[in-house]
Short mmCIF file of C-alpha atoms in Angstrom, two decimals:
data_model
loop_
_atom_site.label_atom_id
_atom_site.label_comp_id
_atom_site.label_asym_id
_atom_site.label_seq_id
_atom_site.Cartn_x
_atom_site.Cartn_y
_atom_site.Cartn_z
CA UNK A 1 0.00 0.00 0.00
CA UNK A 2 2.79 2.42 0.98
CA UNK A 3 4.79 1.62 -2.15
CA UNK A 4 1.78 2.24 -4.37
CA UNK A 5 1.16 5.65 -2.80
CA UNK A 6 4.84 6.61 -3.18
CA UNK A 7 4.76 5.57 -6.83
CA UNK A 8 1.66 7.68 -7.36
CA UNK A 9 3.32 10.77 -5.94
CA UNK A 10 6.45 10.22 -7.99
CA UNK A 11 4.51 9.59 -11.20
CA UNK A 12 2.53 12.77 -10.64
CA UNK A 13 5.72 14.77 -10.22
CA UNK A 14 7.45 13.26 -13.23
CA UNK A 15 4.40 13.85 -15.40
CA UNK A 16 4.74 17.59 -14.87
CA UNK A 17 8.31 17.53 -16.19
CA UNK A 18 11.43 19.28 -15.01
CA UNK A 19 9.82 22.70 -14.84
CA UNK A 20 7.28 21.48 -12.31
CA UNK A 21 9.01 18.55 -10.65
CA UNK A 22 8.40 20.28 -7.34
CA UNK A 23 4.63 19.73 -7.69
CA UNK A 24 4.93 15.98 -7.10
CA UNK A 25 1.66 15.72 -5.27
CA UNK A 26 -1.42 17.95 -4.87
CA UNK A 27 -4.25 17.33 -2.43
CA UNK A 28 -7.68 17.21 -4.03
CA UNK A 29 -8.85 20.09 -1.87
CA UNK A 30 -6.35 22.32 -3.72
CA UNK A 31 -4.60 25.42 -2.46
CA UNK A 32 -6.29 28.03 -0.36
CA UNK A 33 -6.29 31.33 -2.22
CA UNK A 34 -7.32 34.90 -1.63
CA UNK A 35 -6.98 37.20 1.33
CA UNK A 36 -10.44 37.91 2.60
CA UNK A 37 -11.24 37.48 6.28
CA UNK A 38 -7.64 36.82 7.31
CA UNK A 39 -6.65 37.39 10.92
CA UNK A 40 -3.17 38.02 12.25
CA UNK A 41 -2.57 36.22 15.53
CA UNK A 42 -0.67 37.49 18.54
CA UNK A 43 2.40 35.53 19.62
CA UNK A 44 1.65 32.14 21.15
CA UNK A 45 3.51 29.00 22.13
CA UNK A 46 4.66 26.71 19.33
CA UNK A 47 2.22 23.88 20.03
CA UNK A 48 -0.70 26.29 20.38
CA UNK A 49 -0.02 27.45 16.83
CA UNK A 50 -0.91 24.00 15.50
CA UNK A 51 -4.47 24.31 16.80
CA UNK A 52 -5.45 27.31 14.69
CA UNK A 53 -7.85 27.47 11.76
CA UNK A 54 -6.60 27.81 8.18
CA UNK A 55 -7.92 31.41 8.14
CA UNK A 56 -5.16 32.53 10.49
CA UNK A 57 -2.05 34.15 9.02
CA UNK A 58 1.02 33.75 11.20
CA UNK A 59 3.90 36.21 11.45
CA UNK A 60 7.61 35.41 11.02
CA UNK A 61 8.18 34.70 14.71
CA UNK A 62 5.28 32.26 14.82
CA UNK A 63 6.36 30.53 11.60
CA UNK A 64 9.85 30.12 13.04
CA UNK A 65 8.35 28.44 16.11
CA UNK A 66 6.45 26.02 13.88
CA UNK A 67 9.57 25.16 11.89
CA UNK A 68 11.48 24.52 15.10
CA UNK A 69 8.65 22.25 16.22
CA UNK A 70 8.77 20.25 12.98
CA UNK A 71 12.54 19.89 13.30
CA UNK A 72 12.80 19.12 17.00
CA UNK A 73 9.79 17.09 18.12
CA UNK A 74 9.39 13.34 17.63
CA UNK A 75 5.64 13.35 18.25
CA UNK A 76 4.03 12.46 14.87
CA UNK A 77 0.73 14.11 15.79
CA UNK A 78 2.41 17.42 16.56
CA UNK A 79 4.58 17.21 13.42
CA UNK A 80 1.54 16.55 11.25
CA UNK A 81 -0.45 19.42 12.77
CA UNK A 82 2.52 21.78 12.42
CA UNK A 83 2.90 20.82 8.74
CA UNK A 84 -0.80 21.44 8.13
CA UNK A 85 -0.51 24.92 9.65
CA UNK A 86 2.65 25.64 7.64
CA UNK A 87 0.94 24.40 4.48
CA UNK A 88 -2.07 26.64 5.06
CA UNK A 89 0.16 29.66 5.66
CA UNK A 90 2.37 28.81 2.68
CA UNK A 91 -0.63 29.46 0.41
CA UNK A 92 0.00 33.20 0.87
CA UNK A 93 2.79 34.94 -1.03
CA UNK A 94 4.31 36.84 1.90
CA UNK A 95 4.71 33.66 3.93
CA UNK A 96 6.21 31.79 0.98
CA UNK A 97 9.12 34.24 1.16
CA UNK A 98 9.32 34.24 4.96
CA UNK A 99 9.41 30.45 5.23
CA UNK A 100 12.20 30.27 2.64
CA UNK A 101 14.25 32.97 4.39
CA UNK A 102 13.83 31.15 7.70
CA UNK A 103 15.37 28.04 6.12
CA UNK A 104 12.04 26.25 6.21
CA UNK A 105 12.12 24.49 2.82
CA UNK A 106 14.77 21.89 3.80
CA UNK A 107 13.02 21.37 7.14
CA UNK A 108 9.66 20.67 5.48
CA UNK A 109 11.36 18.75 2.67
CA UNK A 110 13.05 16.40 5.11
CA UNK A 111 9.62 15.07 6.05
CA UNK A 112 8.85 13.72 2.57
CA UNK A 113 10.99 10.73 3.51
CA UNK A 114 9.14 10.17 6.79
CA UNK A 115 7.81 6.60 7.14
CA UNK A 116 4.51 8.04 8.36
CA UNK A 117 2.49 8.52 5.16
CA UNK A 118 0.24 11.16 6.69
CA UNK A 119 3.28 13.28 7.60
CA UNK A 120 4.71 12.76 4.13
CA UNK A 121 1.41 13.86 2.59
CA UNK A 122 1.25 17.04 4.67
CA UNK A 123 4.88 17.87 3.85
CA UNK A 124 4.25 17.46 0.12
CA UNK A 125 1.19 19.69 0.34
CA UNK A 126 3.21 22.39 2.11
CA UNK A 127 5.95 22.15 -0.53
CA UNK A 128 3.34 22.38 -3.25
CA UNK A 129 2.03 25.67 -1.82
CA UNK A 130 5.56 26.99 -1.31
CA UNK A 131 6.43 26.17 -4.93
CA UNK A 132 4.13 28.93 -6.23
CA UNK A 133 7.02 31.30 -5.44
CA UNK A 134 9.59 31.16 -8.27
CA UNK A 135 12.61 31.52 -5.98
CA UNK A 136 11.38 28.58 -3.91
CA UNK A 137 11.12 26.26 -6.89
CA UNK A 138 14.77 25.28 -7.33
CA UNK A 139 15.09 24.48 -3.61
CA UNK A 140 11.95 22.31 -3.81
CA UNK A 141 13.21 20.43 -6.94
CA UNK A 142 16.18 19.40 -4.92
CA UNK A 143 13.88 18.07 -2.16
CA UNK A 144 11.77 16.05 -4.60
CA UNK A 145 14.90 14.59 -6.18
CA UNK A 146 15.90 13.31 -2.76
CA UNK A 147 12.63 11.40 -2.60
CA UNK A 148 13.11 10.05 -6.13
CA UNK A 149 16.61 8.92 -5.28
CA UNK A 150 15.40 7.00 -2.25
CA UNK A 151 12.72 5.28 -4.30
CA UNK A 152 15.10 4.52 -7.17
CA UNK A 153 17.29 2.44 -4.85
CA UNK A 154 14.42 0.00 -4.35
CA UNK A 155 14.13 -2.55 -7.22
CA UNK A 156 10.45 -2.99 -6.38
CA UNK A 157 9.86 0.64 -7.40
CA UNK A 158 11.77 0.50 -10.69
CA UNK A 159 8.93 -0.58 -12.95
CA UNK A 160 6.56 2.01 -11.52
CA UNK A 161 9.10 4.81 -11.96
CA UNK A 162 10.05 3.86 -15.52
CA UNK A 163 6.43 3.35 -16.58
CA UNK A 164 5.38 6.87 -15.55
CA UNK A 165 4.45 9.13 -18.47
CA UNK A 166 6.92 12.02 -18.45
CA UNK A 167 7.11 15.29 -20.34
CA UNK A 168 10.26 15.53 -22.46
CA UNK A 169 11.29 18.66 -20.54
CA UNK A 170 12.40 16.30 -17.76
CA UNK A 171 15.61 15.79 -19.74
CA UNK A 172 16.55 19.43 -19.20
CA UNK A 173 17.68 18.31 -15.74
CA UNK A 174 20.62 16.69 -17.54
CA UNK A 175 21.73 19.91 -19.26
CA UNK A 176 25.32 20.87 -18.52
CA UNK A 177 24.36 24.31 -17.18
CA UNK A 178 22.27 22.81 -14.39
CA UNK A 179 23.53 23.28 -10.83
CA UNK A 180 26.05 20.64 -9.77
CA UNK A 181 23.82 19.43 -6.92
CA UNK A 182 20.96 18.72 -9.31
CA UNK A 183 23.19 17.09 -11.94
CA UNK A 184 24.73 14.72 -9.42
CA UNK A 185 21.30 13.76 -8.12
CA UNK A 186 19.74 13.07 -11.52
CA UNK A 187 22.82 11.13 -12.62
CA UNK A 188 22.60 9.05 -9.46
CA UNK A 189 18.89 8.55 -10.19
CA UNK A 190 19.80 7.16 -13.63
CA UNK A 191 22.54 4.99 -12.14
CA UNK A 192 20.20 3.53 -9.50
CA UNK A 193 17.51 2.75 -12.05
CA UNK A 194 20.03 1.21 -14.44
CA UNK A 195 21.42 -1.00 -11.67
CA UNK A 196 17.93 -2.11 -10.62
CA UNK A 197 17.02 -2.94 -14.21
CA UNK A 198 20.07 -5.13 -14.57
CA UNK A 199 19.30 -6.93 -11.33
CA UNK A 200 15.76 -7.59 -12.49
CA UNK A 201 16.93 -8.62 -15.97
CA UNK A 202 14.75 -6.07 -17.79
CA UNK A 203 17.54 -4.88 -20.08
CA UNK A 204 17.97 -8.39 -21.47
CA UNK A 205 14.36 -8.70 -22.65
CA UNK A 206 12.02 -6.61 -24.78
CA UNK A 207 10.85 -3.70 -22.56
CA UNK A 208 7.13 -3.35 -21.94
CA UNK A 209 7.23 0.39 -21.26
CA UNK A 210 5.18 2.63 -23.53
CA UNK A 211 6.38 5.53 -25.61
CA UNK A 212 6.49 8.74 -23.57
CA UNK A 213 7.46 6.90 -20.40
CA UNK A 214 10.51 7.70 -18.27
CA UNK A 215 12.14 4.56 -19.69
CA UNK A 216 11.97 5.90 -23.24
CA UNK A 217 13.36 9.26 -22.12
CA UNK A 218 16.30 7.87 -20.16
CA UNK A 219 17.22 5.24 -22.75
CA UNK A 220 16.52 7.37 -25.81
CA UNK A 221 18.98 9.15 -28.10
CA UNK A 222 18.37 12.65 -26.71
CA UNK A 223 19.37 11.55 -23.21
CA UNK A 224 22.37 9.68 -24.65
CA UNK A 225 23.55 12.88 -26.32
CA UNK A 226 23.24 14.81 -23.08
CA UNK A 227 25.18 12.12 -21.22
CA UNK A 228 27.98 12.16 -23.79
CA UNK A 229 28.18 15.93 -23.45
CA UNK A 230 28.46 15.62 -19.66
CA UNK A 231 31.56 13.43 -20.10
CA UNK A 232 33.31 16.70 -20.93
CA UNK A 233 31.70 18.69 -18.09
CA UNK A 234 33.99 21.15 -16.32
CA UNK A 235 33.25 19.62 -12.90
CA UNK A 236 35.26 16.50 -12.05
CA UNK A 237 32.55 14.98 -9.86
CA UNK A 238 29.97 15.22 -12.65
CA UNK A 239 32.38 13.69 -15.17
CA UNK A 240 33.16 10.83 -12.81
CA UNK A 241 29.49 10.15 -12.14
CA UNK A 242 28.73 9.93 -15.88
CA UNK A 243 31.55 7.49 -16.54
CA UNK A 244 30.29 5.20 -13.76
CA UNK A 245 27.13 4.58 -15.78
CA UNK A 246 28.20 1.73 -18.12
CA UNK A 247 25.98 2.85 -21.00
CA UNK A 248 28.09 5.98 -21.41
#
């Protein structure tokens, strides 16, 4: 059950392509928009902040308390409630900036790997709302790639990942001008998937993946050209990572 839900989130993110990889999952209730009837709250204790309604807009001090709560507590109920409150507040543009400047994106992003699926869901919803801000997007792609990397290490997830329908813009993640951190992650993603395929014997038989799937993107000529170009990348770590992948 857990694996199926993870695959669904990943497939949703891949389907949106590189430009929207950060939107890996969206709750059916959607984002809360608009600014009517909003109330600013006075300062309260961190745990009290998790009991508020979604019509409350928190200030920077209160948001910092919530982020500290997410980072420091081990109580899953409190973490989930704090993420819900952060997600509600992240629907508003001013708080999208504040949460980023407080270092909140990595804190929220760290919870997408939580074994508790409800916590993971709330973290993804908060990241989705934060991703409306353009400056937040690159930080959130990084967080989603961490989730993809974890899943790609599991052979049981390989078929679901490769079968996902993916926009061709996903391959822009392999462009040489991409940030080193992103390049190393997407190259490791390819390496993990390639290793899992070999273990499962899929590369020795006729693939069953449809055209437009991640499989056809990663093992197509356009991706091969990008990989060959990365062999001459100016960064030694990127060059080494490419050469580790036997195909290239």
